[in-house]
Tab-separated table of C-alpha atoms and ligand atoms in Angstrom:
chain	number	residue	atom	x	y	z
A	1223	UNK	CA	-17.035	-22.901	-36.623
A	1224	UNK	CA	-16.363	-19.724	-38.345
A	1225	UNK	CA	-13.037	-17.759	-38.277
A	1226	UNK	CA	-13.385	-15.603	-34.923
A	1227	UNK	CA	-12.230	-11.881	-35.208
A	1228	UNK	CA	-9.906	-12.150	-32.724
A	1229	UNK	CA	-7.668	-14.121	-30.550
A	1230	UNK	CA	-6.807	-14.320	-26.707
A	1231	UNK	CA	-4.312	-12.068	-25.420
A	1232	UNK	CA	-4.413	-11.719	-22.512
A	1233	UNK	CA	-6.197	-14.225	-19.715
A	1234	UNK	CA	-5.719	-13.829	-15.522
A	1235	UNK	CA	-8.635	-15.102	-13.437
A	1236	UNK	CA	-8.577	-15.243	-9.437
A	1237	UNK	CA	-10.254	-14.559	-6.521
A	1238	UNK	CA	-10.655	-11.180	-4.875
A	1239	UNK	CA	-11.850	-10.013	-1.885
A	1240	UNK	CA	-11.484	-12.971	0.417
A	1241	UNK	CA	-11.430	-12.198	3.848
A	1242	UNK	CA	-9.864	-13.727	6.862
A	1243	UNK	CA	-8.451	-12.736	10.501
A	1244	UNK	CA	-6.338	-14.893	11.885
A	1245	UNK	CA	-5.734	-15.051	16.340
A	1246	UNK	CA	-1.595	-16.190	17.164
A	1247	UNK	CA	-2.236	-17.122	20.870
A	1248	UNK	CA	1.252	-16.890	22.057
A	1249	UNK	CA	0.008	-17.911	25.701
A	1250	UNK	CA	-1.741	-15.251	27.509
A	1251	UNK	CA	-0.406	-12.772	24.344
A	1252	UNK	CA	-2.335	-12.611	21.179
A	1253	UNK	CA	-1.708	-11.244	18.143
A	1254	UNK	CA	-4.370	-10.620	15.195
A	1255	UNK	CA	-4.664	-10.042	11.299
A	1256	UNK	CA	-6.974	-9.407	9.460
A	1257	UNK	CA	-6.762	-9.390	5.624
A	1258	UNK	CA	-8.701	-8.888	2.246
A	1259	UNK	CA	-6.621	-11.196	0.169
A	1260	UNK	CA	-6.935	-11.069	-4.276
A	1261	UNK	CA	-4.996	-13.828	-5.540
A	1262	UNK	CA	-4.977	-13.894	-9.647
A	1263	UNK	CA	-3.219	-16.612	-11.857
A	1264	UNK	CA	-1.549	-16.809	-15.225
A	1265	UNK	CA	-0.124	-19.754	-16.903
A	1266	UNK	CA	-2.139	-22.409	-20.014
A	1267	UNK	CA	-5.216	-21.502	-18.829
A	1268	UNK	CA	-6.442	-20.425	-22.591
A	1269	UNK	CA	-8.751	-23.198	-23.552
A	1270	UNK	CA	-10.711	-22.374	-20.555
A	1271	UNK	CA	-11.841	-19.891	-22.216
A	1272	UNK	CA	-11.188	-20.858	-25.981
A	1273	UNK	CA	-12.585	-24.168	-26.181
A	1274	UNK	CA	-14.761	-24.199	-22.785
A	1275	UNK	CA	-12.492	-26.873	-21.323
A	1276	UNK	CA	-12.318	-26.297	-17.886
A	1277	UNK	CA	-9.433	-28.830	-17.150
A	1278	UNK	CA	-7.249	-26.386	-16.583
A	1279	UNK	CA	-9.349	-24.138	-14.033
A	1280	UNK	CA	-7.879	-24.223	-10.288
A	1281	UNK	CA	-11.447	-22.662	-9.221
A	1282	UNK	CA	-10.901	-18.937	-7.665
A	1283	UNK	CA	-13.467	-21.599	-4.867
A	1284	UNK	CA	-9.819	-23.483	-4.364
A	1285	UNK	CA	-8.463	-20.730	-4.249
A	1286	UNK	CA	-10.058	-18.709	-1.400
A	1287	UNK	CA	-9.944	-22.160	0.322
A	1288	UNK	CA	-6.210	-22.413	-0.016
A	1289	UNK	CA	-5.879	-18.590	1.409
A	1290	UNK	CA	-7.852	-19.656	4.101
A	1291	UNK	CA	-5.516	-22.853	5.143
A	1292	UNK	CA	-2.449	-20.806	4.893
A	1293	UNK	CA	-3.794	-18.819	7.408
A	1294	UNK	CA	-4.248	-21.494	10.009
A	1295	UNK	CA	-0.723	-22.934	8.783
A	1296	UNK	CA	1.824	-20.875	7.477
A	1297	UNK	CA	4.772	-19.749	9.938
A	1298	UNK	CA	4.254	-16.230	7.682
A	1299	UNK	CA	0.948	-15.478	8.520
A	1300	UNK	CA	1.280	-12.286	10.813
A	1301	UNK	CA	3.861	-10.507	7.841
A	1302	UNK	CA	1.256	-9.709	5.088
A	1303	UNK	CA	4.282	-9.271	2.529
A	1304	UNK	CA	5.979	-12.697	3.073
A	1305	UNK	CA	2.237	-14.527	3.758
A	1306	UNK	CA	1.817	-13.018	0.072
A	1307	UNK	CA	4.974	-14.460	-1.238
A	1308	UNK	CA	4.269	-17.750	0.575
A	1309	UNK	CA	0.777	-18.092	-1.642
A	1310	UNK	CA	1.822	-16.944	-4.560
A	1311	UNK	CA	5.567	-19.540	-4.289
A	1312	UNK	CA	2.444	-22.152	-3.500
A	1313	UNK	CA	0.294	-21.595	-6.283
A	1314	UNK	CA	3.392	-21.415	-9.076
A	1315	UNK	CA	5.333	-24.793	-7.366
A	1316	UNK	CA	1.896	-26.522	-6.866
A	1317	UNK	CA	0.382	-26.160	-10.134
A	1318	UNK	CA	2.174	-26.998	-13.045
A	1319	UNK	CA	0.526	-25.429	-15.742
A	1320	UNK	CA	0.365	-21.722	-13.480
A	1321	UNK	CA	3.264	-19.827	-14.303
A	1322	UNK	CA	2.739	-16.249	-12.454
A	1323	UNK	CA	0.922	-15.296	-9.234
A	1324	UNK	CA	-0.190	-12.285	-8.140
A	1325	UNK	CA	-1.481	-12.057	-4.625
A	1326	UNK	CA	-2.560	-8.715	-3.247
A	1327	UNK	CA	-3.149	-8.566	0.668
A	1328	UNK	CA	-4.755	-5.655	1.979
A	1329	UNK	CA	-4.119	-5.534	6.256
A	1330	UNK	CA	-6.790	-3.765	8.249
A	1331	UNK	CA	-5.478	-2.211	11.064
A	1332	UNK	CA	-5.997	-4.058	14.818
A	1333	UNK	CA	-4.060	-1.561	17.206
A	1334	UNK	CA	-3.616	-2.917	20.873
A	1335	UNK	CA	-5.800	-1.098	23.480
A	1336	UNK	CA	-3.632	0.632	26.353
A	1337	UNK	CA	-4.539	0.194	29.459
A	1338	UNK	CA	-2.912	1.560	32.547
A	1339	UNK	CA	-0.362	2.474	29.835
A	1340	UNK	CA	0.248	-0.955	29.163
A	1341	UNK	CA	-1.136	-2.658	25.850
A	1342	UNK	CA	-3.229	-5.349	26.420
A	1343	UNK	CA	-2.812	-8.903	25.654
A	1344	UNK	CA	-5.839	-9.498	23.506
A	1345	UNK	CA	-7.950	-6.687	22.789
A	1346	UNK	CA	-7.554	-4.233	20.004
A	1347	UNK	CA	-8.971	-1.007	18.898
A	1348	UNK	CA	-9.558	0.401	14.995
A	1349	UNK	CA	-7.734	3.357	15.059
A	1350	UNK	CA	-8.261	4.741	11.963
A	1351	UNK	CA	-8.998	3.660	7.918
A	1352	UNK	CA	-5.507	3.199	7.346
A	1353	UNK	CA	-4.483	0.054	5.378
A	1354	UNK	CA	-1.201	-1.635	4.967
A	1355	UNK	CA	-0.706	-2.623	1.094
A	1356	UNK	CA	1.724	-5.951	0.016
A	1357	UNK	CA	1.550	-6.604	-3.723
A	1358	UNK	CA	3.765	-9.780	-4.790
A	1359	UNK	CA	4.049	-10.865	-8.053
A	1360	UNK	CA	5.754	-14.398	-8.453
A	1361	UNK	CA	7.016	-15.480	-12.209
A	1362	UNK	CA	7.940	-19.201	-13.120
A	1363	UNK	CA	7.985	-18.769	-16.708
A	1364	UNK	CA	11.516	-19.640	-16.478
A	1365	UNK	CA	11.231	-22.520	-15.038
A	1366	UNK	CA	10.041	-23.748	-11.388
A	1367	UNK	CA	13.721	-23.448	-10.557
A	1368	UNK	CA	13.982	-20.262	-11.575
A	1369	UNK	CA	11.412	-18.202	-9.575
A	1370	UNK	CA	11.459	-14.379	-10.090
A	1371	UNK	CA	9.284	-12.413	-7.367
A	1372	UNK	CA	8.368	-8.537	-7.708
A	1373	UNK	CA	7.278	-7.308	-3.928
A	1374	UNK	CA	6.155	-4.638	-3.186
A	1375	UNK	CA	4.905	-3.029	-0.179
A	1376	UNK	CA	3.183	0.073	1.233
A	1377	UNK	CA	0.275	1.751	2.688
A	1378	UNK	CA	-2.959	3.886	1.493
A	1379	UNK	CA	-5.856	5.673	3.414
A	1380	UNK	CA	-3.577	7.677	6.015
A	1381	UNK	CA	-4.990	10.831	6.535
A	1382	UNK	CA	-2.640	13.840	7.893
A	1383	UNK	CA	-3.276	17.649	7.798
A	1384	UNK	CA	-0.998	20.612	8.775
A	1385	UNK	CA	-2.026	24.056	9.665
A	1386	UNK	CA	1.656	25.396	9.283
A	1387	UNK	CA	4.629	25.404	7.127
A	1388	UNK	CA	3.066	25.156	3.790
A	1389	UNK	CA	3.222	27.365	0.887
A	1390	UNK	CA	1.916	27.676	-2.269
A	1391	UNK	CA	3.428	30.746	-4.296
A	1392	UNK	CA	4.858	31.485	-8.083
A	1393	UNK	CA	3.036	29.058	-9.934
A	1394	UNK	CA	2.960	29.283	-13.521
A	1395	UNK	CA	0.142	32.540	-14.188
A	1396	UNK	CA	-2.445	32.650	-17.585
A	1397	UNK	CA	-5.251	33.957	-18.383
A	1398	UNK	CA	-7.258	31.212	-16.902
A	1399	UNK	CA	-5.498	31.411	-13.700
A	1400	UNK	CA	-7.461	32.862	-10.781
A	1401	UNK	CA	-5.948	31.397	-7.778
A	1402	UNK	CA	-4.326	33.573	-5.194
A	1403	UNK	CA	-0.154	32.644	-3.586
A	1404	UNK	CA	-0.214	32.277	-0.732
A	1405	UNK	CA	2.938	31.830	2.136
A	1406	UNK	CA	0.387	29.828	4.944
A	1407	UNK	CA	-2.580	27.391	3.672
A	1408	UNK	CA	-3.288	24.105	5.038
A	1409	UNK	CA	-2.081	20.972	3.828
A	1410	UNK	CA	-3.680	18.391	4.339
A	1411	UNK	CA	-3.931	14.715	1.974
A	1412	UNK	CA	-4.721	10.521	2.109
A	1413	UNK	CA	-0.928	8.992	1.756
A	1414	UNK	CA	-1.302	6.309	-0.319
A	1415	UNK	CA	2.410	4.666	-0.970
A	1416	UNK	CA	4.162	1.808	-2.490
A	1417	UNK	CA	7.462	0.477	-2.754
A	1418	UNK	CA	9.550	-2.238	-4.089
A	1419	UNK	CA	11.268	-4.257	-2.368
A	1420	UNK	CA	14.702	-5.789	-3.851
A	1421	UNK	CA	14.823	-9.650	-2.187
A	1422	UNK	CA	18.435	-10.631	-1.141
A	1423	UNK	CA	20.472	-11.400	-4.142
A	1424	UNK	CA	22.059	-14.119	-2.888
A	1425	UNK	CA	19.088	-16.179	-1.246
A	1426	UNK	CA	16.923	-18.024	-4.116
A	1427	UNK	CA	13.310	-17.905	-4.005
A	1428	UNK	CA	11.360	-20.757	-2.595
A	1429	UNK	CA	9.101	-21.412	0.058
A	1430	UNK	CA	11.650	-23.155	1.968
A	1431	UNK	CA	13.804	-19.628	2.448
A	1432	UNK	CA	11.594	-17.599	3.268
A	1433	UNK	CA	12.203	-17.874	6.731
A	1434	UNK	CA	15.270	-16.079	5.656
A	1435	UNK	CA	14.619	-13.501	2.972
A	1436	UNK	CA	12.061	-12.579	5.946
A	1437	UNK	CA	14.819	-12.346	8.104
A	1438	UNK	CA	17.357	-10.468	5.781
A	1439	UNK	CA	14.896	-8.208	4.554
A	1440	UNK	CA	12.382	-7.247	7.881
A	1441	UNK	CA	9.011	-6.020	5.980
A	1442	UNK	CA	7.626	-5.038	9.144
A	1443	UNK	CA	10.350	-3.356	10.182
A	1444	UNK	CA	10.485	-1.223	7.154
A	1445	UNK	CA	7.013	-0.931	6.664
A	1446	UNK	CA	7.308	1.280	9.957
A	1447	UNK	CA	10.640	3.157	8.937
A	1448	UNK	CA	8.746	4.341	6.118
A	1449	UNK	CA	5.412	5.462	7.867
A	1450	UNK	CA	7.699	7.438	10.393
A	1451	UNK	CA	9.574	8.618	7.513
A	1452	UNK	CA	5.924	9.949	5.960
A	1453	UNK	CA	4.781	11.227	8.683
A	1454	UNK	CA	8.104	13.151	9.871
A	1455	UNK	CA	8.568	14.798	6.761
A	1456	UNK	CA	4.792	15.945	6.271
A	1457	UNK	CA	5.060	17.573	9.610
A	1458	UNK	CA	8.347	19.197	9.237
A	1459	UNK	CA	8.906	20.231	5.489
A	1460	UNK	CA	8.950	23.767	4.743
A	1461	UNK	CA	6.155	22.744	1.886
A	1462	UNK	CA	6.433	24.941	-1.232
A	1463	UNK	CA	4.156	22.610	-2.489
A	1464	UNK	CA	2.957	19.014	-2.347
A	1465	UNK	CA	5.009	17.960	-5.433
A	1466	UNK	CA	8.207	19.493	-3.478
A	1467	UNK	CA	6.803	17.668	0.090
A	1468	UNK	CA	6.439	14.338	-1.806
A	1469	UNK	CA	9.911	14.420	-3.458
A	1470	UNK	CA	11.351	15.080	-0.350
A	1471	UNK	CA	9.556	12.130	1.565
A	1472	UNK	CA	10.268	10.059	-1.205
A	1473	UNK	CA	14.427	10.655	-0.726
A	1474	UNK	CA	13.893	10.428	3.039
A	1475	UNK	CA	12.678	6.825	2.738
A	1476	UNK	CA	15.530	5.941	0.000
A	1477	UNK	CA	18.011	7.110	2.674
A	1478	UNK	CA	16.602	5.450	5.259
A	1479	UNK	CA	15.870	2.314	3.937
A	1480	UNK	CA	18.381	0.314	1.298
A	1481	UNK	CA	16.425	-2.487	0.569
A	1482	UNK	CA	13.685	0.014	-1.481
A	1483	UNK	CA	14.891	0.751	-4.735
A	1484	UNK	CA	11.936	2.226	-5.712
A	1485	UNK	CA	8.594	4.233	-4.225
A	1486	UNK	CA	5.589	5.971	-5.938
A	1487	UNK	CA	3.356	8.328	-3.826
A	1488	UNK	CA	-0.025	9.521	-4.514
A	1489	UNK	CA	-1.157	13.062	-2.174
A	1490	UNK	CA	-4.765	13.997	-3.583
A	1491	UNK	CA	-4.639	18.297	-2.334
A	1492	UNK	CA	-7.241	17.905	0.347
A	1493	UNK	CA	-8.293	21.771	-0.077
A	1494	UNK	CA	-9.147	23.747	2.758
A	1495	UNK	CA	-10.876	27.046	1.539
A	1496	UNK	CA	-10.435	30.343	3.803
A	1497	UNK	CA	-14.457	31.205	4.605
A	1498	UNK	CA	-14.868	35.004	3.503
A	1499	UNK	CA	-16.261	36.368	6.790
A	1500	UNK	CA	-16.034	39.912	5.667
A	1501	UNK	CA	-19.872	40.153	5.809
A	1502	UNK	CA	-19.498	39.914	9.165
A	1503	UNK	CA	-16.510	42.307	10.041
A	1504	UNK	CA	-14.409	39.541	10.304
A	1505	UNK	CA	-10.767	38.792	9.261
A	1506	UNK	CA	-9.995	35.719	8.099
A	1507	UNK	CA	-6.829	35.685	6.779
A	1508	UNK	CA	-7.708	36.013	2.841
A	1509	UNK	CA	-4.626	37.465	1.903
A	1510	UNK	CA	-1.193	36.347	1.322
A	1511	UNK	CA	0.010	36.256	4.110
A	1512	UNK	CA	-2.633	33.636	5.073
A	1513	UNK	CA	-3.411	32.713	8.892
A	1514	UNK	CA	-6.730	31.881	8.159
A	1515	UNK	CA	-8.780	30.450	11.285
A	1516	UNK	CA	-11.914	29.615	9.752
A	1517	UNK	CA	-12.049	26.756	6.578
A	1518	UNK	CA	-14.612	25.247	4.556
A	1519	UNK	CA	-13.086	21.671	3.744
A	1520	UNK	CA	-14.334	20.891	0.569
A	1521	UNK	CA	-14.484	17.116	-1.013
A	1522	UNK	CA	-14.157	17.764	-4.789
A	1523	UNK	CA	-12.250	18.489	-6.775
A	1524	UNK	CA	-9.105	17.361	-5.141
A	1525	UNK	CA	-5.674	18.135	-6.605
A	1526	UNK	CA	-4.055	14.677	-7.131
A	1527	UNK	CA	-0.246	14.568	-7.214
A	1528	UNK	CA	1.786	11.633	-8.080
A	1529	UNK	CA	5.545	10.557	-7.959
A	1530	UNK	CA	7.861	7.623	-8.239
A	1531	UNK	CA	11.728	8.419	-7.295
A	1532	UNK	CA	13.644	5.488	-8.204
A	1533	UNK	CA	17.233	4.560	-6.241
A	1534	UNK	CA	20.048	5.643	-9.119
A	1535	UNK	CA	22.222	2.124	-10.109
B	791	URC	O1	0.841	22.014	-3.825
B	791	URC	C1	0.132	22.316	-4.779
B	791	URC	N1	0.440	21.855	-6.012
B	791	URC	C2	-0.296	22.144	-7.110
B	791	URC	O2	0.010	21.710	-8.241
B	791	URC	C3	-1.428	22.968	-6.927
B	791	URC	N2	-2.374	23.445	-7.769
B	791	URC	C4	-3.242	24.172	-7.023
B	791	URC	O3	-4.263	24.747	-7.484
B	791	URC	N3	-2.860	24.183	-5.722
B	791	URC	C5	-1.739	23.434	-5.637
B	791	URC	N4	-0.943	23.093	-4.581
């Protein structure tokens, strides 16, 4: 065969999008996930696609199949983080010749219907697109006995809006600037967060512990702190802006919240444009001072403003 032009550099291969819900019946009690699960796998995979030996191909078919027995048998199942750790610890011990996993589980959200007040023992209600996020990355290429794991955890598609306490005033002016200050505008964005998740330094990494790096670290727990976090300090930030909003969410959750060492943010500017009713003898609140009470929500474009604030060592 001819010299090829180039080499491989790069090779991951998985499966994405494999969904499953899974029912705990905890007697009368039940509780329910449901997932969209990408699991993708490195290792000496390269003559798979070098020489068209397939020897070394776990199938992504094997794969969806082995996401769908964990969720009949792994004690981790109702934590999407640790569930993600569990498969990707699996697929790095199991297979010799796979040397990093990386298993994203997206969890749809299954809210318990109240009733009476009360929330009921087995039926649920979708309230709302938001998505929790766990992205775990599990490296063996030190050795099976050396496992390193990058987790990460977070949420996207959380839609909040405030009519109040948001600014937008002495930006930087040019001649291609046209947009008014203003003290009072609407805010209003998708949260879309992620953060990482330092494992306890003195547990090692194997399947076997993570009943207690669940334990030590609490995923769900924190996973809450920091949507309460969010949401608090949307609502009650004086917002100059949504750089200056984010920032400050972003040190909330560091302060609240000492496992994170790290968390990026992603606001797209949901604009709300004042309607001109002037035609109609109407006030609307152009001005500065704002107050409008009438808004055309418009899709596109959308600002997009992004941050990672990072724990000082
Ligand atoms: O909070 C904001 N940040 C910006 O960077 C920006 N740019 C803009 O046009 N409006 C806004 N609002």
């Amino acid at each position: 065969m001819s010299e090829q032009p180039g080499f491989l550099s790069a090779a991951r291969y998985g499966k994405d999008l494999v969904k499953v819900c899974r029912v705990v019946r905890e007697d009368e009690k039940h509780h329910v996930v449901e997932y969209v699960v990408k699991v993708m796998l490195e290792g000496d995979i390269e003559t798979s696609y070098t020489k068209a030996d397939n020897a070394s191909v776990v199938a992504t078919d094997t794969m969806k199949n082995t996401v769908n027995v964990f969720a009949k048998t792994s004690r981790h199942v109702l934590d999407p983080t640790l569930f993600a750790l569990h498969l990707a610890l699996h697929f790095v011990t199991k297979y010799a010749h796979i040397h990093k996993a990386f298993i994203d589980v997206t969890s749809l959200r299954w809210s318990r219907i109240e009733v009476n007040g009360q929330p009921h023992k087995w039926s649920f209600v979708r309230d709302g697109d938001e998505k929790q996020t766990s992205e775990v990355a599990v490296d063996a290429t030190a050795g099976k006995d050396h496992l390193k794991a990058s987790v990460k955890a977070g949420l996207k598609d959380l839609l909040v809006l405030k009519t109040g306490g948001s600014a937008f005033e002495k930006f930087h002016r040019d001649e291609f600037t046209t947009l008014a200050e203003v003290k009072d505008r609407l805010f209003s964005t998708m949260v879309a967060l992620s953060y990482t998740v330092d494992l306890p330094p003195n547990v090692s990494l194997s399947i076997d512990n993570l009943p207690e790096i669940g334990k030590d670290i609490g995923f769900t727990k924190i996973a809450q702190l920091v949507r309460q976090n969010t949401l608090e300090v949307f609502a009650e930030d004086e917002s100059a802006s949504v750089q200056a909003t984010m920032y400050n969410t972003a040190q909330k959750v560091l302060s609240s919240c000492p496992a994170i060492s790290e968390i990026s943010y992603s606001y797209p500017n949901k604009h709300y444009i004042p309607v001109n009713l002037s035609a109609f003898g109407l006030e609307n609140g152009l001005g500065y001072e704002g107050g409008a009470e009438v808004f055309h929500p418009t899709a596109d474009p959308s600002g997009l403003i992004t941050a990672t604030v990072s724990r000082h060592r």
